[in-house]
mmCIF file of C-alpha atoms in Angstrom:
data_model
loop_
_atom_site.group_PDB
_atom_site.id
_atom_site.type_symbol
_atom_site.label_atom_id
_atom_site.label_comp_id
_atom_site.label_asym_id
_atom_site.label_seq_id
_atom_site.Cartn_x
_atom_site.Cartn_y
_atom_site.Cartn_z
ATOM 1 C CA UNK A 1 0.000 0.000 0.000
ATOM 2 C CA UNK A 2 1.312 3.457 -1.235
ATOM 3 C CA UNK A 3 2.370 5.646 1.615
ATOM 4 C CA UNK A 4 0.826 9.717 0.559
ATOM 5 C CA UNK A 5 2.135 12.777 1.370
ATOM 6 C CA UNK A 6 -0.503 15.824 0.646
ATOM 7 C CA UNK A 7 0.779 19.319 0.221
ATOM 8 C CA UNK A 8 -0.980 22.168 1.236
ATOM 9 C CA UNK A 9 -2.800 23.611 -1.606
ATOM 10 C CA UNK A 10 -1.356 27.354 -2.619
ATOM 11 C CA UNK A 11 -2.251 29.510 -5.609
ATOM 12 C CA UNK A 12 0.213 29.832 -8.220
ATOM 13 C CA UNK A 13 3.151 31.812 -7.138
ATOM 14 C CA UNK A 14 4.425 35.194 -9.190
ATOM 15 C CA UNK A 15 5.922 34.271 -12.423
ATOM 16 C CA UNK A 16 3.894 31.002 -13.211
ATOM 17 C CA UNK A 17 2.041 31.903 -16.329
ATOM 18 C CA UNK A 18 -0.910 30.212 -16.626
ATOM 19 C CA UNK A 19 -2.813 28.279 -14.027
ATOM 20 C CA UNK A 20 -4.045 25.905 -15.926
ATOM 21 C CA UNK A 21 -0.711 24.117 -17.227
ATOM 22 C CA UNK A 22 2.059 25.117 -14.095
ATOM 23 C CA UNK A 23 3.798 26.879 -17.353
ATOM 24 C CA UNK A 24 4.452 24.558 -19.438
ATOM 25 C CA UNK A 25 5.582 25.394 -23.022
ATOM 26 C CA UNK A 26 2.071 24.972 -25.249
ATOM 27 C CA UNK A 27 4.759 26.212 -28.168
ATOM 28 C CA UNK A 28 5.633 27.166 -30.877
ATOM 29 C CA UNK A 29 8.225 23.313 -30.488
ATOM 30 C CA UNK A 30 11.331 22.632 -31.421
ATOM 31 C CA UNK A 31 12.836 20.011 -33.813
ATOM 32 C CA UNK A 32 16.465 20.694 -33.727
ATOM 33 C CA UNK A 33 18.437 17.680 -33.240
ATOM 34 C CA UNK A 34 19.882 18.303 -29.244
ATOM 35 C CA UNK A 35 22.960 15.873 -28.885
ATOM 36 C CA UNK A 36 24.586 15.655 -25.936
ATOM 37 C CA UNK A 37 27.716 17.872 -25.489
ATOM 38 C CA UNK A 38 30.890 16.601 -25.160
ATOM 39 C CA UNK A 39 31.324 17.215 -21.445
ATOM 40 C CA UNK A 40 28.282 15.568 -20.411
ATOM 41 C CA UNK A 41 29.543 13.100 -22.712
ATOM 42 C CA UNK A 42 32.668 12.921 -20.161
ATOM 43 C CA UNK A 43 30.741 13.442 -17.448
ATOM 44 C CA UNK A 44 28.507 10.252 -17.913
ATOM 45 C CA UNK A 45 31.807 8.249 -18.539
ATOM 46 C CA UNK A 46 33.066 9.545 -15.152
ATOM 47 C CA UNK A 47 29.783 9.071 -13.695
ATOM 48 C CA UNK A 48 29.670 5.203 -15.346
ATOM 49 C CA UNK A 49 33.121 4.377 -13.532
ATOM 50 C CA UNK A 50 31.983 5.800 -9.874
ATOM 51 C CA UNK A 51 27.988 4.887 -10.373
ATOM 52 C CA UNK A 52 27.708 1.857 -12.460
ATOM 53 C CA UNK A 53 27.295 1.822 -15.993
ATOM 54 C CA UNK A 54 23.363 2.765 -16.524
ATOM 55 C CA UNK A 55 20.924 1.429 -19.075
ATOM 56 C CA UNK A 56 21.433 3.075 -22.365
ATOM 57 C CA UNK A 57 18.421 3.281 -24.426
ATOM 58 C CA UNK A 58 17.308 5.139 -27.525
ATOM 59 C CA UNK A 59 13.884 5.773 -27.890
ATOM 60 C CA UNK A 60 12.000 6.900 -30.303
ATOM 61 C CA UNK A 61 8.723 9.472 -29.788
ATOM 62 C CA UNK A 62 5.780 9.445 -32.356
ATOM 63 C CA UNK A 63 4.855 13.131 -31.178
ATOM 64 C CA UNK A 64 7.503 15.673 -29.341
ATOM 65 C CA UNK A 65 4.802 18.380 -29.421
ATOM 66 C CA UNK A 66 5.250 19.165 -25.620
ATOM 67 C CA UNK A 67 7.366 20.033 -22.550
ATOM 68 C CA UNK A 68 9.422 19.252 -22.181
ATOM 69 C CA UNK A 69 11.083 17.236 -24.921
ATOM 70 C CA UNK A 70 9.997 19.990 -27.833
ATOM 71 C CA UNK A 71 10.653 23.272 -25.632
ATOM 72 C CA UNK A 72 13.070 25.126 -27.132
ATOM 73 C CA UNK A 73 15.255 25.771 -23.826
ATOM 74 C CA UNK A 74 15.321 22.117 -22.593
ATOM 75 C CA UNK A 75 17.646 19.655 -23.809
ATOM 76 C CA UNK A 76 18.374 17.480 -20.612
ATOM 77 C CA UNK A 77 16.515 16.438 -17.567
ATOM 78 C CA UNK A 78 17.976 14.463 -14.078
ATOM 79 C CA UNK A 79 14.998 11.953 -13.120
ATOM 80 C CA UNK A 80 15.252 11.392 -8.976
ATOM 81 C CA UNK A 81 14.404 8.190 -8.027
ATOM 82 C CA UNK A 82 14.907 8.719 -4.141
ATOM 83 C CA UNK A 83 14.732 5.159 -2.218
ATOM 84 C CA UNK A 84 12.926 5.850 1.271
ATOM 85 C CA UNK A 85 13.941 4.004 4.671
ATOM 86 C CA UNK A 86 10.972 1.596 3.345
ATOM 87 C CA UNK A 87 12.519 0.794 0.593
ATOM 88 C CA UNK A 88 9.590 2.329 -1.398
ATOM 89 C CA UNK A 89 10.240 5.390 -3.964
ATOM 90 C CA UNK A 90 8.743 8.622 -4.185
ATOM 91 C CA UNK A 91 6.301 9.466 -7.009
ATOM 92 C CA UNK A 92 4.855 13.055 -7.259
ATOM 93 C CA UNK A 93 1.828 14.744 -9.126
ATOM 94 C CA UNK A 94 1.401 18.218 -9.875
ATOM 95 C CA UNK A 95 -1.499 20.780 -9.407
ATOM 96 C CA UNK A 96 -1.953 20.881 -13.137
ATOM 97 C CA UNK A 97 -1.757 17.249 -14.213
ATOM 98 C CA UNK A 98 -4.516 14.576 -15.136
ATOM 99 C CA UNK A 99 -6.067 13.182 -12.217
ATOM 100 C CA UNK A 100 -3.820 9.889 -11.119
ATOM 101 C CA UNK A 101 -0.429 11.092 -13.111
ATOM 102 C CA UNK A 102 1.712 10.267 -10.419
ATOM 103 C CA UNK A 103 5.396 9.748 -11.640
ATOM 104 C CA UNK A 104 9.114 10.038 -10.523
ATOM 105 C CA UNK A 105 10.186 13.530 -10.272
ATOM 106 C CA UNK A 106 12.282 15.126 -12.523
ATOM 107 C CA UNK A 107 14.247 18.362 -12.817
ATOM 108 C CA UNK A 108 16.127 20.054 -15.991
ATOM 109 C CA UNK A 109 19.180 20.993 -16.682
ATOM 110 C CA UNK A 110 20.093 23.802 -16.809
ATOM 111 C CA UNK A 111 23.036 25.100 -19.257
ATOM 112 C CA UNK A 112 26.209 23.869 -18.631
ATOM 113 C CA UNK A 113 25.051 22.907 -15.360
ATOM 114 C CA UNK A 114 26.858 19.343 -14.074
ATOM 115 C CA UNK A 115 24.585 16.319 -14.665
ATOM 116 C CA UNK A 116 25.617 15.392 -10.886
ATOM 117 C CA UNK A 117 25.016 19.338 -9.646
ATOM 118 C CA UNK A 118 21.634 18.931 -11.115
ATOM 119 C CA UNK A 119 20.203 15.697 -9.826
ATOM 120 C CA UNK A 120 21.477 17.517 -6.043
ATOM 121 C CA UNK A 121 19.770 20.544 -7.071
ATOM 122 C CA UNK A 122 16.478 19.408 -8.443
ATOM 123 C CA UNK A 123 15.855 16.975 -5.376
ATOM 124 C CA UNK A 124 16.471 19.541 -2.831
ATOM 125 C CA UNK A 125 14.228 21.514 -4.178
ATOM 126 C CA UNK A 126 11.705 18.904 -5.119
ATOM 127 C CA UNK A 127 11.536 17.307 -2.101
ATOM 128 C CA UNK A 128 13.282 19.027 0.750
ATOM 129 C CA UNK A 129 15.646 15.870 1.271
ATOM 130 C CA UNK A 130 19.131 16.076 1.400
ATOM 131 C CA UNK A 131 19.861 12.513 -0.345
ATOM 132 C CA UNK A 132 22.949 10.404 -1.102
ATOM 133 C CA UNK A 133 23.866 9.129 -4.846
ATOM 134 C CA UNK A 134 24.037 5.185 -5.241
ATOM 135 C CA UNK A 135 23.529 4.371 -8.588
ATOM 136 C CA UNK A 136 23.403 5.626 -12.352
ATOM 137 C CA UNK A 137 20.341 4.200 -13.251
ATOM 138 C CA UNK A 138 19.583 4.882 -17.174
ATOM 139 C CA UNK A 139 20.456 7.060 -19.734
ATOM 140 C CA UNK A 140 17.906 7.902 -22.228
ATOM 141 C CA UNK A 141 18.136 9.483 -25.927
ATOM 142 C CA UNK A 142 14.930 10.343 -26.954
ATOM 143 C CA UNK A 143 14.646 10.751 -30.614
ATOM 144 C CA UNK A 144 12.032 12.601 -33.363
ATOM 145 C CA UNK A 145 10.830 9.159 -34.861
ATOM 146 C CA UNK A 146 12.437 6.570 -35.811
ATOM 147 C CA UNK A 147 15.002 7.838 -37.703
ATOM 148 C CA UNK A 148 15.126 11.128 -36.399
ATOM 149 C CA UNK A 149 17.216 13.205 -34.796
ATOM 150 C CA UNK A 150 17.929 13.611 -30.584
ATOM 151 C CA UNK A 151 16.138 15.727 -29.092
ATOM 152 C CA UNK A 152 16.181 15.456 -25.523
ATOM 153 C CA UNK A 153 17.707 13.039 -22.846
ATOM 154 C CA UNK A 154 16.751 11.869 -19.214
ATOM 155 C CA UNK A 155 19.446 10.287 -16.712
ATOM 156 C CA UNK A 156 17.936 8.491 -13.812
ATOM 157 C CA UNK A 157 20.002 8.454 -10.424
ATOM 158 C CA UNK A 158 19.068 6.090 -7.478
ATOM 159 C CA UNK A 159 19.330 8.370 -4.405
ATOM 160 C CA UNK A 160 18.870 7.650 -0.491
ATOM 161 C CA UNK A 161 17.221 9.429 1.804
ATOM 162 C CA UNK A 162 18.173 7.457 5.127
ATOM 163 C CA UNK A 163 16.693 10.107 7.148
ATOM 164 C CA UNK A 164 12.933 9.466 5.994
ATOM 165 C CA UNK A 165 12.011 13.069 6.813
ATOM 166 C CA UNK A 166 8.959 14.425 5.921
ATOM 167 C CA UNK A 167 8.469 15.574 2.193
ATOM 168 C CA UNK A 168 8.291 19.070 1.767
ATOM 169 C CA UNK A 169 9.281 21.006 -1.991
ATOM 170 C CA UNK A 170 11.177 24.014 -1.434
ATOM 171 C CA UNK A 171 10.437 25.207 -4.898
ATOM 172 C CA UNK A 172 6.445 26.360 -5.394
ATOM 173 C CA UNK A 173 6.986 27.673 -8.561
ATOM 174 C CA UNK A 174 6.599 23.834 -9.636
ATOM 175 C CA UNK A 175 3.231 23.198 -8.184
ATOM 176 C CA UNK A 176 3.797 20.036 -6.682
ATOM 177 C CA UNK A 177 0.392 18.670 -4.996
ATOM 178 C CA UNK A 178 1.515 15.410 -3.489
ATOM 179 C CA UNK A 179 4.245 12.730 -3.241
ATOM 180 C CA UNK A 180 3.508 8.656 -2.572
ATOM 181 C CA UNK A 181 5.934 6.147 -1.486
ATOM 182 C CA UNK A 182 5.654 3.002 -4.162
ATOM 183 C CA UNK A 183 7.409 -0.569 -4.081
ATOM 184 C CA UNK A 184 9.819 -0.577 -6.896
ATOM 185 C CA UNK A 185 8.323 -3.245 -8.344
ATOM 186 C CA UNK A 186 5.474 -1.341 -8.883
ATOM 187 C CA UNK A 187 6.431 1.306 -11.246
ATOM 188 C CA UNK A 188 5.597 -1.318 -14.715
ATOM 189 C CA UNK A 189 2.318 -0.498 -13.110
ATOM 190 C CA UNK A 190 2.741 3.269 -12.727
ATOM 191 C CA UNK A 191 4.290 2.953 -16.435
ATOM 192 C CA UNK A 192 1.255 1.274 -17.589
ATOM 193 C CA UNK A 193 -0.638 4.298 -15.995
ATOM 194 C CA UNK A 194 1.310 7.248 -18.409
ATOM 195 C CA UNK A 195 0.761 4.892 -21.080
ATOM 196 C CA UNK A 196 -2.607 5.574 -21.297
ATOM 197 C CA UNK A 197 -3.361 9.171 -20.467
ATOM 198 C CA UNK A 198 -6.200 10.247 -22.737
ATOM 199 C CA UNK A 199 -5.065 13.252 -25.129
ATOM 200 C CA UNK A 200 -7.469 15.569 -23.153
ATOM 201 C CA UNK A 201 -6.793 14.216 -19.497
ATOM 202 C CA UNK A 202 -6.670 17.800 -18.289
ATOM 203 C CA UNK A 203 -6.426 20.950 -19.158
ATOM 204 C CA UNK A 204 -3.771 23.580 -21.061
ATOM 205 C CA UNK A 205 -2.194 20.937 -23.319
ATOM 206 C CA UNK A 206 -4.164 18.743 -25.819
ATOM 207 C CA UNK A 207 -1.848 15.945 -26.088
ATOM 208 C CA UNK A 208 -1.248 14.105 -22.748
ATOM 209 C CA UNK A 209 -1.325 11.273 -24.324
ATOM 210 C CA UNK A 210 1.990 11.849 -25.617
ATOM 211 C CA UNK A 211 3.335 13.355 -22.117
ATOM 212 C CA UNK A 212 2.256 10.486 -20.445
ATOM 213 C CA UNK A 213 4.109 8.064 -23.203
ATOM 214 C CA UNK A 214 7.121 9.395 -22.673
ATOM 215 C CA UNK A 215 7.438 9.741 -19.290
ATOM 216 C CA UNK A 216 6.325 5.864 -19.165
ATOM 217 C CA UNK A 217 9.727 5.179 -20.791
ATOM 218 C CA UNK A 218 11.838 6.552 -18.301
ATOM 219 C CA UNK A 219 9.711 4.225 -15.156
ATOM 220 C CA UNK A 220 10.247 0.965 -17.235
ATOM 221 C CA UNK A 221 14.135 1.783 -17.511
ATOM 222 C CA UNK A 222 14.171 2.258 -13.714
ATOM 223 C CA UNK A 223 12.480 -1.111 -12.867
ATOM 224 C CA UNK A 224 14.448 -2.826 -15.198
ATOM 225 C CA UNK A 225 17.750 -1.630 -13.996
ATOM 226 C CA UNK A 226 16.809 -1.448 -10.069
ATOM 227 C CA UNK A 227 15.549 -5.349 -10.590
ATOM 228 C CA UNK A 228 18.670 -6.419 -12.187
#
């Protein structure tokens, strides 16, 4: 049974656009192939040798009209999978998001930011929880079709919180609503979940479908490298 952690409700903060999407790009998208550079390129290799070599995966999209795989300013995301006491990981929704979207958080990159620097970053702010790194999890090219170019990535870090502290996002520009603790084993489950998102699931963007697709991708890799 999935332990939940509800957030106090608040109205969008100063600077969030639109209420009805948390700010998400609605467009105009970008198709410009987005390969990594070559020092995250040397990063990962470093990152491989102290972490573990992660899953590498290519993966191909059928639609990359949303954020934040066809927003111009994104290229990169950390995705935090942060192991409780329990065991269990923590999924999160957001204000904005169909009803039952819960997923692992994730955080961008920013530019020339350290892959490492940004996983740290993003889960502090997040979640609150000051965590420690285990593993390099998966590494994900997501491409424009099948033979298309990259356009964004996703690197998955198993992190620890041995502290078990209560959940609390520092950041309320992301709208966070609540977190749940899950068994590993069931995020095929939560996968199966994104997988079918109906385009029109919620408001601001008409294509969840596609959102919830993708992000499915990135909880199979997980499982599959957390059960191995």
């Amino acid at each position: 049974m999935a332990t939940s952690y509800l957030l106090p409700l608040r109205a969008p903060p100063p600077g969030v656009a639109d209420a009805e999407n948390g700010g998400m790009h609605t467009g105009p998208f970008s198709r410009i192939a987005r390969p990594l550079t070559t020092a995250m390129r040397a990063e990962m290799d470093g990152l491989a040798r102290r972490l573990g070599t992660p899953i590498a995966r290519d993966v191909p999209l059928d639609d990359i009209a949303f954020d934040p795989v066809g927003n111009p300013s994104r290229f990169a995301e950390v995705c935090m999978v942060v192991r409780r006491p329990s065991g269990s990981v923590l999924l999160s929704i957001k204000t904005f998001y169909p009803r039952g979207a819960y997923r692992l958080p994730t955080g961008g990159i920013d530019r020339d930011e350290p892959i490492i620097d940004a996983v740290l970053r993003e889960t502090l702010e997040e979640t609150g929880l000051t965590v420690e790194v285990r593993r390099f999890l998966a590494a994900l090219t997501y491409r424009d079709g099948p033979d298309g170019p990259p356009v964004f990535h996703t690197f998955a870090f198993l992190l620890d919180d041995p502290s078990g502290a209560p959940v609390i996002p520092l950041d309320e520009h992301e709208q966070i609503e609540s977190y749940v603790e899950v068994p590993v084993g069931g995020l095929p489950r939560v996968a199966e979940r994104l997988d079918h998102i109906r385009p029109d699931a919620a408001a601001g963007i008409p294509n969840w479908d596609a959102w919830g697709r993708f992000r499915a991708h990135a909880h199979r890799a997980v499982h599959e490298a957390l059960s191995s």
